[in-house]
mmCIF file of N, CA and C in Angstrom:
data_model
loop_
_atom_site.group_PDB
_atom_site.id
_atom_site.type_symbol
_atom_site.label_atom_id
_atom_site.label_comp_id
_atom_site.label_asym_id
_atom_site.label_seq_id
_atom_site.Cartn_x
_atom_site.Cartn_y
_atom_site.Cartn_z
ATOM 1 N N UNK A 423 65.346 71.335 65.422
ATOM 2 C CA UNK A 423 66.382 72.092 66.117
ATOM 3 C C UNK A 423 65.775 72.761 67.340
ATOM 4 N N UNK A 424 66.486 72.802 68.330
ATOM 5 C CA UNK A 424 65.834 73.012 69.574
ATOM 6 C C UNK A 424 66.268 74.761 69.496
ATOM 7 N N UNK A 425 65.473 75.321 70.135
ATOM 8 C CA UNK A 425 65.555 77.016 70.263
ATOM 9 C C UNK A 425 64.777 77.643 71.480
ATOM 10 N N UNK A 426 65.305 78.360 71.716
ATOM 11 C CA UNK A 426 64.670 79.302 73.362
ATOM 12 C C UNK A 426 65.169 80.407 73.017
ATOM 13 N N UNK A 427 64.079 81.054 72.897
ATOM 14 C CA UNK A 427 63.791 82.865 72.186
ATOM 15 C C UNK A 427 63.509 83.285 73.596
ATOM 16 N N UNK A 428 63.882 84.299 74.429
ATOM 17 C CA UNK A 428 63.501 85.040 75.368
ATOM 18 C C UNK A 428 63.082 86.168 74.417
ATOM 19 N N UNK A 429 62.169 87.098 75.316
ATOM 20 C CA UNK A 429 61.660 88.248 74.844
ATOM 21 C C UNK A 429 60.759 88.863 76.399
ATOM 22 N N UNK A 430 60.513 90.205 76.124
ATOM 23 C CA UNK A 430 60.192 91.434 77.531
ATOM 24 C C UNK A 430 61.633 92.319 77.900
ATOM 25 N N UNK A 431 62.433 92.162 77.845
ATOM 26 C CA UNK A 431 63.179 92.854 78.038
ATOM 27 C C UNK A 431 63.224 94.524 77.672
ATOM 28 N N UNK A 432 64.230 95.213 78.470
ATOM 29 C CA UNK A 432 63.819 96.448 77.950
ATOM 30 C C UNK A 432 64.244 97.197 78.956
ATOM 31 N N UNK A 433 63.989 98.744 79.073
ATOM 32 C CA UNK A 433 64.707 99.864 79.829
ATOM 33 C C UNK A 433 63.442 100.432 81.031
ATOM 34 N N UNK A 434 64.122 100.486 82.475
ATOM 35 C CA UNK A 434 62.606 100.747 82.904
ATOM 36 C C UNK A 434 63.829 101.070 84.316
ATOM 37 N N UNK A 435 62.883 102.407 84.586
ATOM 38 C CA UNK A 435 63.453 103.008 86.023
ATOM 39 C C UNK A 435 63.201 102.125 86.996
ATOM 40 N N UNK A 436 64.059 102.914 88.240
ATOM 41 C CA UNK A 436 64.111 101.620 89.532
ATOM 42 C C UNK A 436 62.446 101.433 89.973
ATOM 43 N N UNK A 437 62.405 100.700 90.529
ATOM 44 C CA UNK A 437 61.023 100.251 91.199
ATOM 45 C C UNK A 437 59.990 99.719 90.091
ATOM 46 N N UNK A 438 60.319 99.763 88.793
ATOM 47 C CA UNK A 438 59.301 98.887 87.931
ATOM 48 C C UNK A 438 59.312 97.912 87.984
ATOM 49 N N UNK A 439 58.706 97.025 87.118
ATOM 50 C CA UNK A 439 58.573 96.102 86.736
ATOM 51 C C UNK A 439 58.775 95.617 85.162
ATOM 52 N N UNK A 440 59.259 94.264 84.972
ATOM 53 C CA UNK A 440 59.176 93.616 83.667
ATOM 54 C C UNK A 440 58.443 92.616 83.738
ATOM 55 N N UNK A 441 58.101 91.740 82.714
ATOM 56 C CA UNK A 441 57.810 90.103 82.758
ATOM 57 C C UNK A 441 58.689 89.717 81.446
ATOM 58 N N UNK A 442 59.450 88.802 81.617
ATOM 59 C CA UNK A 442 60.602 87.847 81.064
ATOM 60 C C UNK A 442 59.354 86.617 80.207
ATOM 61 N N UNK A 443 59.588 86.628 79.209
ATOM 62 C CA UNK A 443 59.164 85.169 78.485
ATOM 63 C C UNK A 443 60.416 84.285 77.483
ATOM 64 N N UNK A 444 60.184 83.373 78.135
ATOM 65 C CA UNK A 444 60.838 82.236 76.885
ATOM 66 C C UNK A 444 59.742 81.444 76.470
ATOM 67 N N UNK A 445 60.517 81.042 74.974
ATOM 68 C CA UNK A 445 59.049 79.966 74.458
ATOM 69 C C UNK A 445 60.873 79.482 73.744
ATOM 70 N N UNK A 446 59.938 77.893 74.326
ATOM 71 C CA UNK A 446 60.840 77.081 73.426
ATOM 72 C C UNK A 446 60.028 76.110 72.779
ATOM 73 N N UNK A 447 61.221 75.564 71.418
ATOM 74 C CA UNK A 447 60.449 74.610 70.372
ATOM 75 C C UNK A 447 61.755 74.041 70.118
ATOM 76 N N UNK A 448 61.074 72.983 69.053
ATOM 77 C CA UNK A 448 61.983 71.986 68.502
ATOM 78 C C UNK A 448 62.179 70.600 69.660
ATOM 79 N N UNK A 449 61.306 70.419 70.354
ATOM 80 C CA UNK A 449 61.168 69.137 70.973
ATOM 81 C C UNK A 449 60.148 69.811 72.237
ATOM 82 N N UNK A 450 60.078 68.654 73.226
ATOM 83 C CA UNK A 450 58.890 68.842 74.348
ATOM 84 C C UNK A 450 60.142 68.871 75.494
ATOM 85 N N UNK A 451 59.704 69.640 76.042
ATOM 86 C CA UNK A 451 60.336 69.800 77.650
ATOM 87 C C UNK A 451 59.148 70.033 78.745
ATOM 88 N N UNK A 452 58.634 69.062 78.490
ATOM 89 C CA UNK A 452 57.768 69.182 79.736
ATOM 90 C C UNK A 452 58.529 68.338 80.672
ATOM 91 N N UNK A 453 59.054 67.834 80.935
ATOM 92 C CA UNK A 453 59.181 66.987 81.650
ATOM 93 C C UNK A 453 60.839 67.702 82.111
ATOM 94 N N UNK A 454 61.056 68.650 82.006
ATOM 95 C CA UNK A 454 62.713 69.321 81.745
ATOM 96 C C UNK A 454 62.196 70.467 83.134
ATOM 97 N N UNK A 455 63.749 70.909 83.868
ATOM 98 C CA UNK A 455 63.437 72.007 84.455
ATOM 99 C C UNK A 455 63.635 72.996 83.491
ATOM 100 N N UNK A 456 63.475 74.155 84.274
ATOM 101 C CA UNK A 456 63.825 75.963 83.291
ATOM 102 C C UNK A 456 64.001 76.633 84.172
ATOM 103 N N UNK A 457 65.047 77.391 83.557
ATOM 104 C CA UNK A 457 65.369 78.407 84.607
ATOM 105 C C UNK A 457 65.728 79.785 84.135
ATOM 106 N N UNK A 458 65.929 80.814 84.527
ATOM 107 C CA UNK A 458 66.823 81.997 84.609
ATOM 108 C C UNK A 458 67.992 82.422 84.819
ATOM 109 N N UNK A 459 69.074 82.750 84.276
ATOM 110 C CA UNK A 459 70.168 83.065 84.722
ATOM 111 C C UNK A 459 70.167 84.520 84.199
ATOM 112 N N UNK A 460 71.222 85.466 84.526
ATOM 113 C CA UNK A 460 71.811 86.406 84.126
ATOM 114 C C UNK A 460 72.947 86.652 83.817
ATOM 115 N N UNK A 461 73.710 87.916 83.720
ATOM 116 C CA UNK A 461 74.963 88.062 83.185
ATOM 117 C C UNK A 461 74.835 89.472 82.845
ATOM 118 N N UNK A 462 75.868 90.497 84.176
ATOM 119 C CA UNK A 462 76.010 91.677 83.908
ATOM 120 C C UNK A 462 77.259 91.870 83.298
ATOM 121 N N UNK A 463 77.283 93.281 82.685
ATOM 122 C CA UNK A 463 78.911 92.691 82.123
ATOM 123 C C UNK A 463 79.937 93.315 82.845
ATOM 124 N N UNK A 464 80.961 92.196 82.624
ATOM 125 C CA UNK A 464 82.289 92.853 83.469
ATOM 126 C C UNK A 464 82.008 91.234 84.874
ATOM 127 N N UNK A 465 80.904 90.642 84.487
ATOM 128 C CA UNK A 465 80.708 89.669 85.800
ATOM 129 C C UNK A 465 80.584 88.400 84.918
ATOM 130 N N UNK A 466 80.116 87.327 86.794
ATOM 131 C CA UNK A 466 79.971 85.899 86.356
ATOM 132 C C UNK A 466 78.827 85.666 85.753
ATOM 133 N N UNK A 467 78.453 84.828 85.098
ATOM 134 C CA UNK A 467 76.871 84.815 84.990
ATOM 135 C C UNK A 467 76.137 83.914 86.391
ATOM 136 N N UNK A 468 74.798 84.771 86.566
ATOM 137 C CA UNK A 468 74.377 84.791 88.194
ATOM 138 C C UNK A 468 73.110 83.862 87.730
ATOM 139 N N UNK A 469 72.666 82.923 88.801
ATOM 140 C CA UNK A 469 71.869 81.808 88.666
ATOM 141 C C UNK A 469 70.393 83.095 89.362
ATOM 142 N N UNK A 470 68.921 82.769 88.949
ATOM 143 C CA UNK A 470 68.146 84.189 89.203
ATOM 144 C C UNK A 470 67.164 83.009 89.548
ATOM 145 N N UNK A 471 66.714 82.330 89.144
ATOM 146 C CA UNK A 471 64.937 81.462 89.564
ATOM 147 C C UNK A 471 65.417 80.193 88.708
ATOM 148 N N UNK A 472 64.713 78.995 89.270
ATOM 149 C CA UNK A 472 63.729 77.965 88.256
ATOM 150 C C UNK A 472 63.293 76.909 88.542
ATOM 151 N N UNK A 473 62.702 75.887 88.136
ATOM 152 C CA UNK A 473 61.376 75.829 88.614
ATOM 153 C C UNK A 473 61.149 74.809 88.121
ATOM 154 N N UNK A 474 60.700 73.333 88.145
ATOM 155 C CA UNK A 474 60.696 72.070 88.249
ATOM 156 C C UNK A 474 60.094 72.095 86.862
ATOM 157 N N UNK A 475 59.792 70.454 86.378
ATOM 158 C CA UNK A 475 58.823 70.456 84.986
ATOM 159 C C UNK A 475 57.393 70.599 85.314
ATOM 160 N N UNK A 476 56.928 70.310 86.259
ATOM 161 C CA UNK A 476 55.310 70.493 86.867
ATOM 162 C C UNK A 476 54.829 72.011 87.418
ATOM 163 N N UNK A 477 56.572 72.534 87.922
ATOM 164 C CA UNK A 477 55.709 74.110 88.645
ATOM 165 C C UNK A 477 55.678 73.663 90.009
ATOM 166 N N UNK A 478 55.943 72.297 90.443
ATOM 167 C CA UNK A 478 55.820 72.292 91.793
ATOM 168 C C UNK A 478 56.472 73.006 92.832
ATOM 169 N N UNK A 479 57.687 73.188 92.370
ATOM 170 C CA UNK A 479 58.912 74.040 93.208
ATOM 171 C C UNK A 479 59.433 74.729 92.525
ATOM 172 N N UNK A 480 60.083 75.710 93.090
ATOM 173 C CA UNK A 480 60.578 76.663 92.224
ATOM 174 C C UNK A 480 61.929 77.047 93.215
ATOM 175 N N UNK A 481 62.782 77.912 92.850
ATOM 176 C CA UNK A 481 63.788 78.098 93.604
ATOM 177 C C UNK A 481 64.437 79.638 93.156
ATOM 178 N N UNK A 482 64.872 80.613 93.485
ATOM 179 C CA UNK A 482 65.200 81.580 93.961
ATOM 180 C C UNK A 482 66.489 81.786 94.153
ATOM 181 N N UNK A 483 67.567 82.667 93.769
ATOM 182 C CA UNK A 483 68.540 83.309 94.266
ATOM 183 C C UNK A 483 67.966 84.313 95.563
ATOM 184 N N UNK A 484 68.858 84.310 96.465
ATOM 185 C CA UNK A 484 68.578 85.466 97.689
ATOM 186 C C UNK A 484 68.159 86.873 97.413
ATOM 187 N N UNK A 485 68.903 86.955 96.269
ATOM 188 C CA UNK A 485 68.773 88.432 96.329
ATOM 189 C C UNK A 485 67.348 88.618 95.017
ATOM 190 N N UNK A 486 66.972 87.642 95.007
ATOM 191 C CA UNK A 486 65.224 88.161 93.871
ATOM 192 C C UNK A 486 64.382 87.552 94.440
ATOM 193 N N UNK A 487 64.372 86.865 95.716
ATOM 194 C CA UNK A 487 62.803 86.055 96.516
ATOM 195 C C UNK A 487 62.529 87.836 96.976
ATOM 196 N N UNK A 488 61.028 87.440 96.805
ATOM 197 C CA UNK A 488 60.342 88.562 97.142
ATOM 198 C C UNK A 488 60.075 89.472 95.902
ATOM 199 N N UNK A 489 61.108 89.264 95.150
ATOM 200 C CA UNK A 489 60.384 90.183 93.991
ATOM 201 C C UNK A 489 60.503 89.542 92.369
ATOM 202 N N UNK A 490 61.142 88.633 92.190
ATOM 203 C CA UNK A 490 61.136 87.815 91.038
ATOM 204 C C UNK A 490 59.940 86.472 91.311
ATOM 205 N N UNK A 491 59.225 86.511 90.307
ATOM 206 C CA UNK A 491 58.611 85.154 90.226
ATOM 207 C C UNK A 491 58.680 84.267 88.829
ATOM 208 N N UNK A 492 58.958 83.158 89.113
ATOM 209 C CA UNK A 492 59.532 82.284 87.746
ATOM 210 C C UNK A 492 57.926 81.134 87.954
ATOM 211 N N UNK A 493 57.442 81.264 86.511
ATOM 212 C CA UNK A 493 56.491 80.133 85.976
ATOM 213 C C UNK A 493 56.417 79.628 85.024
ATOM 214 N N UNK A 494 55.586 78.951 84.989
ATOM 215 C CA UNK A 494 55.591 77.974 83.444
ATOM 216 C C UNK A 494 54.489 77.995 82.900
ATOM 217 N N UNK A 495 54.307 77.622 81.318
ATOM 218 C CA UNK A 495 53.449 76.976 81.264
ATOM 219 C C UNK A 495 53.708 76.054 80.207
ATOM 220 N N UNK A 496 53.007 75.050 80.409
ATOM 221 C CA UNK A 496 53.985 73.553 79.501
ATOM 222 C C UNK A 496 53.008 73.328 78.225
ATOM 223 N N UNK A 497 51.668 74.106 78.274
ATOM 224 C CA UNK A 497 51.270 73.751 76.940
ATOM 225 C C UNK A 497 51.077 74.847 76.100
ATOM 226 N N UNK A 498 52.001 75.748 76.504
ATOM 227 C CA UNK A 498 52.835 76.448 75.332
ATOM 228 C C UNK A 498 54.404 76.755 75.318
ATOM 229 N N UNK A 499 54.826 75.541 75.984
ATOM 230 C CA UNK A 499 56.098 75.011 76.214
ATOM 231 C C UNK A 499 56.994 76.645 76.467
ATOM 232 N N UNK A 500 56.470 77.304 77.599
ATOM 233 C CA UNK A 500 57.091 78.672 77.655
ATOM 234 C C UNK A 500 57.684 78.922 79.226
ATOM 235 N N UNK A 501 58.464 79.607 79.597
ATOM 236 C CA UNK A 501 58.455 80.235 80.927
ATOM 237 C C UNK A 501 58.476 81.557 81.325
ATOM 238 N N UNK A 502 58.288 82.113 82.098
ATOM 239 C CA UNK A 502 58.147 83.462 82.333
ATOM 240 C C UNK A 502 58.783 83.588 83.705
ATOM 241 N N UNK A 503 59.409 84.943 83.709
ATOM 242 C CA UNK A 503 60.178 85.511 84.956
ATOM 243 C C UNK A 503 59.700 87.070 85.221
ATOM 244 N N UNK A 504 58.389 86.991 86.278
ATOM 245 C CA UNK A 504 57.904 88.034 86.451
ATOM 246 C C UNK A 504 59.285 89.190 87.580
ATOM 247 N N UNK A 505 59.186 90.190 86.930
ATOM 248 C CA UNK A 505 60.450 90.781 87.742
ATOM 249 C C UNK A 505 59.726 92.118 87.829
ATOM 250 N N UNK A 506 59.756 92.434 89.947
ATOM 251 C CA UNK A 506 59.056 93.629 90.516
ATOM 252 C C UNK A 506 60.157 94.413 91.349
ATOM 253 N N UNK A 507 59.823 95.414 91.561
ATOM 254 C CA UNK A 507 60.480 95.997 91.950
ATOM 255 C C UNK A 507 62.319 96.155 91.927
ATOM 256 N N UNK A 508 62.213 96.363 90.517
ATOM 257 C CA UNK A 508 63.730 96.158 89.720
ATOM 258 C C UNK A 508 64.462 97.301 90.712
ATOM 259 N N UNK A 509 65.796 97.201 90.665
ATOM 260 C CA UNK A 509 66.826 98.109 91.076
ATOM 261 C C UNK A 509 68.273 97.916 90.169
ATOM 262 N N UNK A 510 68.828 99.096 90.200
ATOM 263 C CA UNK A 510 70.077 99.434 89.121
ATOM 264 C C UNK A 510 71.042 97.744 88.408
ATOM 265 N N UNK A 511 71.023 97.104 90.175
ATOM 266 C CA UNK A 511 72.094 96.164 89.588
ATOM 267 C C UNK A 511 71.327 94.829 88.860
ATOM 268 N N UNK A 512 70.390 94.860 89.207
ATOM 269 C CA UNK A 512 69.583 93.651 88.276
ATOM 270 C C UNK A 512 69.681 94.301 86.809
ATOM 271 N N UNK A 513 70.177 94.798 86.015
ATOM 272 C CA UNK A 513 70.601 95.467 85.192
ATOM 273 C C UNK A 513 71.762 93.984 84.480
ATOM 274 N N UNK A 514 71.145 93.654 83.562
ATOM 275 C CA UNK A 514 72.079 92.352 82.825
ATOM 276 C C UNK A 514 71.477 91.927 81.493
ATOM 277 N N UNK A 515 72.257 90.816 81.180
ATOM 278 C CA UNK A 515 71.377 89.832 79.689
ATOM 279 C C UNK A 515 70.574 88.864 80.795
ATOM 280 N N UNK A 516 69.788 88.478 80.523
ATOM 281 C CA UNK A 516 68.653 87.547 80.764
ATOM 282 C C UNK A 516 68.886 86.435 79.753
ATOM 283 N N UNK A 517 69.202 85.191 80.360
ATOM 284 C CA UNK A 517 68.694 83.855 79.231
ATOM 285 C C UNK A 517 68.486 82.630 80.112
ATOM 286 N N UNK A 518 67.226 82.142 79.174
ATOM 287 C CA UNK A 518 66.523 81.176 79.903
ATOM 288 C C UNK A 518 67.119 79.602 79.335
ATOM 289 N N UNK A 519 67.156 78.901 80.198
ATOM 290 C CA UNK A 519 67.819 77.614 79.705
ATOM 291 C C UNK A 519 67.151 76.345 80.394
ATOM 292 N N UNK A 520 67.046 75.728 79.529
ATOM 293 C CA UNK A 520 66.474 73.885 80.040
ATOM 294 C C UNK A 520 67.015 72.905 80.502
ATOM 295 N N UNK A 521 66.769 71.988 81.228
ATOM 296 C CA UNK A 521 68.156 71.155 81.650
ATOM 297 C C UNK A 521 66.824 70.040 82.679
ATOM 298 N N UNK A 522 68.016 69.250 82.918
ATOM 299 C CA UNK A 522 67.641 68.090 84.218
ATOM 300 C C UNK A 522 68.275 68.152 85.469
ATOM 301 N N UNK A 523 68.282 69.197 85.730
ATOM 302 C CA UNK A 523 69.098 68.778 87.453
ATOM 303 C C UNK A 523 68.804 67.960 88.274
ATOM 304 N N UNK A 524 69.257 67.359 88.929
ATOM 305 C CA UNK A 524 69.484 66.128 89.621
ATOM 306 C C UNK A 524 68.814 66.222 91.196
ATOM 307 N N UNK A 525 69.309 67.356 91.290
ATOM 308 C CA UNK A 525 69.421 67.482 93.395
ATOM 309 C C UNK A 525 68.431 69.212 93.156
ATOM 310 N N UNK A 526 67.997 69.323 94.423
ATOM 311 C CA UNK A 526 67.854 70.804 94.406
ATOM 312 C C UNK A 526 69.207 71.577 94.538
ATOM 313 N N UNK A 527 70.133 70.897 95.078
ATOM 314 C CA UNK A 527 71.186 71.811 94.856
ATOM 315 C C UNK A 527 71.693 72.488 93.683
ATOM 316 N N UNK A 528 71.682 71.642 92.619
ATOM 317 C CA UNK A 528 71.564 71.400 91.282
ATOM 318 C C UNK A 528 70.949 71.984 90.279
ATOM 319 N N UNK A 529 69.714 72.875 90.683
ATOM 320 C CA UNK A 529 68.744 73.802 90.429
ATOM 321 C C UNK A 529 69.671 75.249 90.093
ATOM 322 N N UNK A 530 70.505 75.792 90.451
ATOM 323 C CA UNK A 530 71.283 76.806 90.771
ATOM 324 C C UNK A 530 72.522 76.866 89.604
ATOM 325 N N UNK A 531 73.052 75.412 88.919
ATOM 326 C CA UNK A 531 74.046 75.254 88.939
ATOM 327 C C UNK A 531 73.837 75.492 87.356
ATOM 328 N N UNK A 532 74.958 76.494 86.516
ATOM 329 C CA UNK A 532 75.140 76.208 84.676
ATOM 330 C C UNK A 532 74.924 75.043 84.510
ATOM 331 N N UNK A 533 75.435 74.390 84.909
ATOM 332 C CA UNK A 533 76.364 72.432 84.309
ATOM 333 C C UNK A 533 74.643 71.611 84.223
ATOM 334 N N UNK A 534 73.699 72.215 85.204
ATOM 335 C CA UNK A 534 72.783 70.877 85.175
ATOM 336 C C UNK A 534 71.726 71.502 83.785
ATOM 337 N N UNK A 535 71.938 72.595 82.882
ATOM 338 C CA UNK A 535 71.079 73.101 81.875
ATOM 339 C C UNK A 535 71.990 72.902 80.533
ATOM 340 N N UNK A 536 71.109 72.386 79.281
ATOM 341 C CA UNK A 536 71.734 72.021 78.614
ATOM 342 C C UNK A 536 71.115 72.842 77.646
ATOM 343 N N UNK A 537 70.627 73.344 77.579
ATOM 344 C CA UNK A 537 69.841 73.969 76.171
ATOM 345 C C UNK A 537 69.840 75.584 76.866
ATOM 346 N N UNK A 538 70.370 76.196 75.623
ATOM 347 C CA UNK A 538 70.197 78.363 76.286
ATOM 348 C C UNK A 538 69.328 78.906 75.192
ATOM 349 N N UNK A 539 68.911 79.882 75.624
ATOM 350 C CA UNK A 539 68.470 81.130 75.040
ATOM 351 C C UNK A 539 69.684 82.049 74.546
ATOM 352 N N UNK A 540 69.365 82.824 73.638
ATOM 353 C CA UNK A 540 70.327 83.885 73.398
ATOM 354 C C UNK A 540 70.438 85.329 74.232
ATOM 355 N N UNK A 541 69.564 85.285 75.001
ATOM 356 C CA UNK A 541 69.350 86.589 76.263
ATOM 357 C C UNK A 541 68.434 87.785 75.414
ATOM 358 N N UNK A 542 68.098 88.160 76.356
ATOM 359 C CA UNK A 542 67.367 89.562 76.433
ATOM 360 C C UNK A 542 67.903 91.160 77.740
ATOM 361 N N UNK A 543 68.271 92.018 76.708
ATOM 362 C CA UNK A 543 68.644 92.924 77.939
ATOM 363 C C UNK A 543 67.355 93.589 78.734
ATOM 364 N N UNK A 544 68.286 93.641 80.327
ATOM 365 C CA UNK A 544 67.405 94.494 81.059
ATOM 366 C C UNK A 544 68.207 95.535 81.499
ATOM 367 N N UNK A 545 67.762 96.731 81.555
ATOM 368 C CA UNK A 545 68.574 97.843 82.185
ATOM 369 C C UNK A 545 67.443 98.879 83.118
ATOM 370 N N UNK A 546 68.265 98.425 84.343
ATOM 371 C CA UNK A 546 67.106 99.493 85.288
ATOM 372 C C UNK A 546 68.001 100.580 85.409
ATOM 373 N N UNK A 547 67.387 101.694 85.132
ATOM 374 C CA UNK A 547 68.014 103.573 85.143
ATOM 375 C C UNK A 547 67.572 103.805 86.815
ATOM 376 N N UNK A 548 68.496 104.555 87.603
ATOM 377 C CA UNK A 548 68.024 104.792 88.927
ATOM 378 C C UNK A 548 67.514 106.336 88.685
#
């Protein structure tokens, strides 16, 4: 059975920092992208980083280049979403999900991830 446990989450005033981990099991995804999404509530869920099966590219929402960094590592089939300099509205569930997207456009999109996490909250206090 396939599973993606996120974990780091947690309560932390503006200007900190977190680091985001998923570890997934129940098959190999190396060869799979991963990514980040969010979901504040009362909203859509927001596409945040992710990042090819090698690590070669990675990709970014506008509003977290510069202070989110999304990595991997494939031989402990995990990803991580280093997150700096938090502010109030990055304040959401966190869940990491696997998939094949097609295009870089595609990178961004729910539809191209097929496998989720159950989320982890983050709440930045100003």
């Amino acid at each position: 059975q396939v599973q993606l446990v996120e974990s780091g989450g947690g309560l932390v005033q503006a200007g900190g920092s977190l680091r985001l981990s998923c570890a997934a099991s129940g098959r190999t995804f190396s060869t799979n992208a991963m990514a980040w999404f969010r979901r504040a509530p009362g909203k859509e869920p927001e596409f945040v980083a992710a990042i090819t099966w090698n690590g070669a590219s990675t990709y970014y929402a506008d509003s977290m280049k510069g202070r989110f960094t999304i990595s991997r590592d494939n031989a402990k089939t995990t990803v991580y979403l280093q997150m700096n300099s938090l502010k109030p509205e990055d304040t959401a569930v966190y869940y990491c999900a696997v998939g094949s997207p097609f295009s870089s456009y595609s990178y961004s999109k729910l539809t191209s991830y097929d496998y989720w996490g159950r989320g982890t909250q983050v709440t930045v206090s100003s």
